[in-house]
């Protein structure tokens, strides 16, 4: 069986510089990535982390930082139910200017055998990248139903 | 004989709009022209009805039949390419749009299904085209402005179609 590769393409009415900044900026990611703030000095080999409400969600290492064309880092999910138990996979983001828009291609591969993270990210990326597009084009963001549903469950549990 | 279609390409996008507005964007000719490279949809609003995408000069680009018509949840059509003429050799595929609320936004899922052992080279057309079409649809609904993406069918697809018997 061939190794799983997730590829997603979206076109955004923006510039490569703005898209690249949004993908690497703590405040911007916190807005469009459902509260997940990225932190890194973006030097090759440096650590990348995503924290949400103080909790580590994703960690990795910078593999490539070629603004505003290409960004790549390893990706280890600390989000439940994975909790950092799977080996890191790899994310590559390619940005290409096309007339008045940017073609953004996200390629996520190099997963552990029978990866459960692969299933999660296949559901996650379309919403993250749809939200990024809304953020840059319409200055609005989308909300992740899985976070909302969990918040609702926790609120119900707290109330009972 | 029943034709069996297998999903080969799936594209998901989330849109800040009501399901009814997404449905309207998919089924209204003045709107499809804005994000689907000037193609106007023609749709008889019932299962078994006629479906087409027409170019501004009157030529038919895609022709088929409505399989599912369930506003604002599901639209499914058979998809036979009539133009460019050499593409009409392709067996028709099935294109399904599913619209579902996912929290506040709407999740739009496009599924392209095929009835034959279709080569990757031929699938490349849809795999390159659908992200452009549906990115434009999302922009149109959220900002009022579609995108202007220029694109030709991939060379590998054109070559593969030439080699079809």
Short mmCIF file of C-alpha atoms in Angstrom, two decimals:
data_model
loop_
_atom_site.label_atom_id
_atom_site.label_comp_id
_atom_site.label_asym_id
_atom_site.label_seq_id
_atom_site.Cartn_x
_atom_site.Cartn_y
_atom_site.Cartn_z
CA UNK A 1 0.00 0.00 0.00
CA UNK A 2 1.28 3.46 -0.85
CA UNK A 3 1.97 5.90 1.98
CA UNK A 4 -0.80 8.43 2.61
CA UNK A 5 -0.28 11.98 1.38
CA UNK A 6 -2.76 14.75 2.03
CA UNK A 7 -2.82 17.56 -0.56
CA UNK A 8 -5.11 20.58 -0.44
CA UNK A 9 -5.16 23.55 -2.80
CA UNK A 10 -6.93 26.84 -2.21
CA UNK A 11 -6.85 30.14 -4.09
CA UNK A 12 -6.85 33.33 -2.01
CA UNK A 13 -7.36 36.88 -3.25
CA UNK A 14 -4.26 38.23 -1.49
CA UNK A 15 -0.48 38.51 -1.91
CA UNK A 16 2.09 35.77 -1.12
CA UNK A 17 3.58 38.11 1.53
CA UNK A 18 0.24 38.44 3.37
CA UNK A 19 -0.51 34.71 3.16
CA UNK A 20 3.00 33.83 4.37
CA UNK A 21 2.73 36.29 7.27
CA UNK A 22 -0.67 34.90 8.28
CA UNK A 23 0.78 31.37 8.37
CA UNK A 24 3.77 32.35 10.52
CA UNK A 25 2.32 35.03 12.83
CA UNK A 26 1.14 34.17 16.34
CA UNK A 27 -1.77 36.64 16.46
CA UNK A 28 -2.97 35.81 12.94
CA UNK A 29 -2.95 32.03 13.50
CA UNK A 30 -4.72 32.52 16.85
CA UNK A 31 -7.50 34.26 14.90
CA UNK A 32 -8.08 32.02 11.89
CA UNK A 33 -6.75 28.72 13.34
CA UNK A 34 -9.42 28.51 16.06
CA UNK A 35 -7.23 29.92 18.82
CA UNK A 36 -4.08 27.96 17.94
CA UNK A 37 -1.20 30.46 18.19
CA UNK A 38 2.04 29.55 16.42
CA UNK A 39 5.42 30.45 17.93
CA UNK A 40 8.83 30.08 16.29
CA UNK A 41 11.85 32.15 15.30
CA UNK A 42 11.49 30.36 11.93
CA UNK A 43 15.19 29.49 11.63
CA UNK A 44 15.79 26.08 10.04
CA UNK A 45 16.04 23.56 12.87
CA UNK A 46 14.22 25.77 15.40
CA UNK A 47 11.17 24.62 17.27
CA UNK A 48 7.62 25.40 16.11
CA UNK A 49 4.74 25.18 18.58
CA UNK A 50 1.00 25.77 18.42
CA UNK A 51 -0.68 26.53 21.75
CA UNK A 52 -4.40 26.87 22.35
CA UNK A 53 -5.62 28.22 25.68
CA UNK A 54 -2.15 27.53 27.13
CA UNK A 55 -2.12 23.89 26.00
CA UNK A 56 0.41 22.49 23.54
CA UNK A 57 -1.50 21.33 20.44
CA UNK A 58 1.25 20.81 17.84
CA UNK A 59 5.04 20.81 18.01
CA UNK A 60 7.67 20.47 15.32
CA UNK A 61 10.91 21.72 13.80
CA UNK A 62 11.39 24.21 10.96
CA UNK A 63 12.56 22.38 7.82
CA UNK A 64 12.36 25.26 5.34
CA UNK A 65 11.52 28.96 5.59
CA UNK A 66 11.72 30.68 2.21
CA UNK A 67 9.41 33.70 2.50
CA UNK A 68 7.07 34.18 0.74
CA UNK A 69 7.33 31.02 -1.34
CA UNK A 70 7.70 27.96 0.87
CA UNK A 71 7.31 26.98 4.49
CA UNK A 72 7.88 23.51 5.88
CA UNK A 73 7.97 22.01 9.35
CA UNK A 74 7.59 18.69 11.08
CA UNK A 75 4.25 18.18 12.79
CA UNK A 76 3.56 16.21 15.94
CA UNK A 77 0.01 16.35 17.27
CA UNK A 78 -0.42 16.71 21.02
CA UNK A 79 -4.14 17.19 20.57
CA UNK A 80 -6.36 14.50 22.01
CA UNK A 81 -6.64 11.61 21.23
CA UNK A 82 -3.06 11.64 19.82
CA UNK A 83 -1.30 13.30 22.79
CA UNK A 84 2.13 13.21 21.12
CA UNK A 85 2.18 9.41 20.80
CA UNK A 86 2.72 9.35 17.00
CA UNK A 87 6.04 10.23 15.38
CA UNK A 88 6.13 13.66 13.69
CA UNK A 89 4.88 13.96 10.10
CA UNK A 90 5.79 16.72 7.63
CA UNK A 91 3.91 19.81 6.38
CA UNK A 92 4.95 21.72 3.26
CA UNK A 93 3.20 24.94 2.21
CA UNK A 94 3.84 26.29 -1.28
CA UNK A 95 2.68 29.78 -2.26
CA UNK A 96 2.46 30.93 -5.85
CA UNK A 97 1.27 34.30 -7.14
CA UNK A 98 -1.28 33.97 -9.96
CA UNK A 99 -2.63 37.31 -11.22
CA UNK A 100 -4.61 38.78 -8.31
CA UNK A 101 -4.57 35.69 -6.14
CA UNK A 102 -2.29 33.25 -4.43
CA UNK A 103 -2.39 29.53 -5.06
CA UNK A 104 -1.65 27.88 -1.73
CA UNK A 105 -0.83 24.16 -1.76
CA UNK A 106 -0.52 22.30 1.53
CA UNK A 107 1.12 18.87 1.32
CA UNK A 108 1.16 16.81 4.51
CA UNK A 109 2.99 13.46 4.42
CA UNK A 110 5.58 11.20 6.07
CA UNK A 111 3.08 9.73 8.53
CA UNK A 112 3.57 6.84 10.94
CA UNK A 113 2.20 3.48 9.68
CA UNK A 114 -1.60 3.29 10.22
CA UNK A 115 -1.50 6.92 11.25
CA UNK A 116 -4.49 8.20 13.19
CA UNK A 117 -3.15 11.74 12.88
CA UNK A 118 -3.62 11.42 9.09
CA UNK A 119 -7.37 10.99 9.59
CA UNK A 120 -7.54 14.04 11.90
CA UNK A 121 -5.54 16.34 9.63
CA UNK A 122 -7.57 15.25 6.57
CA UNK A 123 -10.64 16.62 8.34
CA UNK A 124 -8.79 19.60 9.80
CA UNK A 125 -6.90 21.20 6.90
CA UNK A 126 -9.94 22.03 4.71
CA UNK A 127 -11.48 24.00 7.61
CA UNK A 128 -8.18 25.68 8.66
CA UNK A 129 -7.45 26.75 5.09
CA UNK A 130 -11.06 27.82 4.43
CA UNK A 131 -10.81 29.96 7.56
CA UNK A 132 -7.46 31.43 6.42
CA UNK A 133 -9.08 32.38 3.09
CA UNK A 134 -12.04 34.03 4.87
CA UNK A 135 -9.64 35.86 7.22
CA UNK A 136 -7.54 37.33 4.40
CA UNK A 137 -10.35 38.06 1.95
CA UNK A 138 -13.28 39.02 4.14
CA UNK A 139 -11.64 39.72 7.52
CA UNK A 140 -13.75 37.03 9.13
CA UNK A 141 -12.88 33.61 10.44
CA UNK A 142 -14.65 30.28 10.66
CA UNK A 143 -15.17 28.27 13.83
CA UNK A 144 -14.22 24.66 14.32
CA UNK A 145 -17.28 22.59 15.16
CA UNK A 146 -15.10 20.05 17.06
CA UNK A 147 -13.95 22.74 19.51
CA UNK A 148 -17.49 24.14 19.86
CA UNK A 149 -18.97 20.70 20.48
CA UNK A 150 -16.37 19.93 23.13
CA UNK A 151 -16.93 23.30 24.83
CA UNK A 152 -20.66 22.53 24.88
CA UNK A 153 -20.09 19.06 26.36
CA UNK A 154 -17.77 20.48 29.02
CA UNK A 155 -20.27 23.24 29.88
CA UNK A 156 -23.04 20.62 30.23
CA UNK A 157 -20.79 18.46 32.42
CA UNK A 158 -19.92 21.44 34.61
CA UNK A 159 -23.61 22.33 34.97
CA UNK A 160 -24.75 18.81 35.94
CA UNK B 1 -28.09 -2.03 -16.56
CA UNK B 2 -27.09 0.05 -13.57
CA UNK B 3 -23.87 2.01 -13.86
CA UNK B 4 -21.76 1.91 -10.74
CA UNK B 5 -19.83 5.09 -9.88
CA UNK B 6 -16.85 5.12 -7.49
CA UNK B 7 -15.65 8.35 -5.81
CA UNK B 8 -12.21 9.38 -7.13
CA UNK B 9 -11.86 13.06 -6.24
CA UNK B 10 -13.27 14.82 -3.19
CA UNK B 11 -12.88 18.52 -2.39
CA UNK B 12 -14.20 20.09 0.81
CA UNK B 13 -14.55 23.79 1.52
CA UNK B 14 -16.19 25.63 4.42
CA UNK B 15 -18.18 28.77 3.65
CA UNK B 16 -19.59 31.50 5.91
CA UNK B 17 -23.04 31.50 4.30
CA UNK B 18 -26.41 29.83 4.79
CA UNK B 19 -26.97 26.48 3.02
CA UNK B 20 -29.66 28.18 0.90
CA UNK B 21 -27.14 30.70 -0.44
CA UNK B 22 -24.63 27.96 -1.28
CA UNK B 23 -27.40 26.08 -3.10
CA UNK B 24 -28.34 29.25 -4.98
CA UNK B 25 -24.71 29.81 -6.04
CA UNK B 26 -24.52 26.24 -7.37
CA UNK B 27 -27.80 26.32 -9.31
CA UNK B 28 -28.22 29.89 -10.65
CA UNK B 29 -26.79 30.55 -14.15
CA UNK B 30 -25.90 34.22 -13.45
CA UNK B 31 -23.87 33.03 -10.44
CA UNK B 32 -22.14 29.97 -11.94
CA UNK B 33 -20.94 32.27 -14.77
CA UNK B 34 -19.03 34.28 -12.17
CA UNK B 35 -16.91 31.46 -10.73
CA UNK B 36 -17.09 28.60 -13.28
CA UNK B 37 -15.20 30.16 -16.19
CA UNK B 38 -18.29 31.86 -17.68
CA UNK B 39 -20.33 28.67 -17.78
CA UNK B 40 -24.07 29.08 -17.14
CA UNK B 41 -25.84 26.16 -15.49
CA UNK B 42 -29.09 24.84 -16.95
CA UNK B 43 -30.97 22.61 -14.56
CA UNK B 44 -34.41 21.07 -14.60
CA UNK B 45 -35.29 21.06 -10.88
CA UNK B 46 -36.11 17.36 -10.49
CA UNK B 47 -34.44 13.95 -10.57
CA UNK B 48 -34.31 12.78 -14.19
CA UNK B 49 -34.32 16.38 -15.47
CA UNK B 50 -31.77 17.79 -17.89
CA UNK B 51 -28.50 19.41 -16.79
CA UNK B 52 -25.98 21.40 -18.80
CA UNK B 53 -23.20 23.94 -18.53
CA UNK B 54 -23.33 26.38 -21.46
CA UNK B 55 -20.58 28.67 -22.71
CA UNK B 56 -21.33 32.35 -23.50
CA UNK B 57 -21.28 31.65 -27.26
CA UNK B 58 -24.07 29.07 -26.86
CA UNK B 59 -21.95 25.93 -27.12
CA UNK B 60 -22.65 23.20 -24.59
CA UNK B 61 -19.59 22.38 -22.44
CA UNK B 62 -21.10 19.72 -20.18
CA UNK B 63 -24.36 17.80 -20.54
CA UNK B 64 -26.05 15.29 -18.29
CA UNK B 65 -29.05 14.43 -16.17
CA UNK B 66 -30.09 15.29 -12.63
CA UNK B 67 -29.75 12.27 -10.32
CA UNK B 68 -30.51 13.88 -6.94
CA UNK B 69 -32.26 17.20 -6.45
CA UNK B 70 -32.72 17.95 -2.75
CA UNK B 71 -32.40 21.70 -2.01
CA UNK B 72 -30.49 22.92 -0.05
CA UNK B 73 -28.71 19.66 0.81
CA UNK B 74 -27.74 17.63 -2.22
CA UNK B 75 -27.36 18.05 -5.95
CA UNK B 76 -26.05 15.20 -8.04
CA UNK B 77 -25.72 15.23 -11.82
CA UNK B 78 -24.22 13.01 -14.51
CA UNK B 79 -21.43 14.90 -16.28
CA UNK B 80 -20.69 14.30 -19.95
CA UNK B 81 -18.14 16.66 -21.49
CA UNK B 82 -19.26 17.80 -25.00
CA UNK B 83 -16.66 20.51 -25.61
CA UNK B 84 -13.76 20.49 -26.35
CA UNK B 85 -15.00 17.88 -28.82
CA UNK B 86 -12.18 15.36 -28.23
CA UNK B 87 -13.21 15.27 -24.52
CA UNK B 88 -16.62 13.83 -25.51
CA UNK B 89 -14.90 10.42 -25.79
CA UNK B 90 -14.79 10.34 -21.98
CA UNK B 91 -17.45 8.21 -20.27
CA UNK B 92 -19.72 10.46 -18.24
CA UNK B 93 -18.90 10.84 -14.55
CA UNK B 94 -21.10 11.72 -11.59
CA UNK B 95 -20.68 15.01 -9.75
CA UNK B 96 -22.30 15.40 -6.34
CA UNK B 97 -22.47 18.49 -4.15
CA UNK B 98 -23.35 17.91 -0.48
CA UNK B 99 -24.18 20.92 1.67
CA UNK B 100 -24.23 20.51 5.45
CA UNK B 101 -24.05 22.85 8.40
CA UNK B 102 -20.85 22.37 10.45
CA UNK B 103 -21.29 24.60 13.46
CA UNK B 104 -21.82 28.08 12.05
CA UNK B 105 -20.21 27.61 8.62
CA UNK B 106 -21.46 25.35 5.87
CA UNK B 107 -19.40 22.43 4.64
CA UNK B 108 -19.59 21.99 0.87
CA UNK B 109 -18.30 18.63 -0.37
CA UNK B 110 -17.80 17.99 -4.08
CA UNK B 111 -17.40 14.35 -5.06
CA UNK B 112 -16.43 13.31 -8.58
CA UNK B 113 -17.18 9.63 -9.18
CA UNK B 114 -16.34 7.44 -12.14
CA UNK B 115 -17.76 4.26 -13.66
CA UNK B 116 -14.54 2.93 -15.21
CA UNK B 117 -10.89 2.35 -14.39
CA UNK B 118 -10.08 6.00 -15.08
CA UNK B 119 -6.36 6.85 -15.40
CA UNK B 120 -4.79 9.36 -12.98
CA UNK B 121 -3.92 11.59 -15.97
CA UNK B 122 -7.61 12.06 -16.74
CA UNK B 123 -8.47 12.64 -13.07
CA UNK B 124 -5.85 15.42 -13.01
CA UNK B 125 -8.28 17.74 -14.83
CA UNK B 126 -10.80 17.72 -11.98
CA UNK B 127 -8.13 17.62 -9.28
CA UNK B 128 -6.69 20.87 -10.63
CA UNK B 129 -10.00 22.45 -11.63
CA UNK B 130 -12.28 21.90 -8.62
CA UNK B 131 -10.11 23.81 -6.09
CA UNK B 132 -10.17 26.81 -8.45
CA UNK B 133 -13.94 26.63 -9.07
CA UNK B 134 -14.88 26.17 -5.42
CA UNK B 135 -12.36 28.77 -4.14
CA UNK B 136 -14.12 31.21 -6.49
CA UNK B 137 -17.57 30.18 -5.24
CA UNK B 138 -16.48 30.76 -1.63
CA UNK B 139 -15.01 34.18 -2.47
CA UNK B 140 -18.19 35.15 -4.33
CA UNK B 141 -20.41 34.27 -1.37
CA UNK B 142 -18.19 35.82 1.32
CA UNK B 143 -16.94 38.95 -0.45
CA UNK B 144 -19.20 39.42 -3.49
CA UNK B 145 -16.11 39.15 -5.71
CA UNK B 146 -15.23 35.94 -7.55
CA UNK B 147 -11.61 35.07 -8.44
CA UNK B 148 -10.25 35.25 -12.00
CA UNK B 149 -8.20 32.07 -12.23
CA UNK B 150 -6.77 31.24 -15.65
CA UNK B 151 -6.40 27.57 -16.31
CA UNK B 152 -6.21 25.12 -19.19
CA UNK B 153 -6.77 21.37 -19.02
CA UNK B 154 -3.48 19.71 -18.02
CA UNK B 155 -1.34 18.44 -20.91
CA UNK B 156 -1.22 14.91 -19.41
CA UNK B 157 -5.04 14.83 -19.48
CA UNK B 158 -5.22 15.92 -23.13
CA UNK B 159 -2.61 13.27 -24.07
CA UNK B 160 -4.51 10.56 -22.16
CA UNK B 161 -7.76 11.46 -23.91
CA UNK B 162 -6.03 11.28 -27.32
CA UNK B 163 -4.96 7.75 -26.47
CA UNK B 164 -8.47 6.61 -25.47
CA UNK B 165 -10.07 4.14 -27.88
#
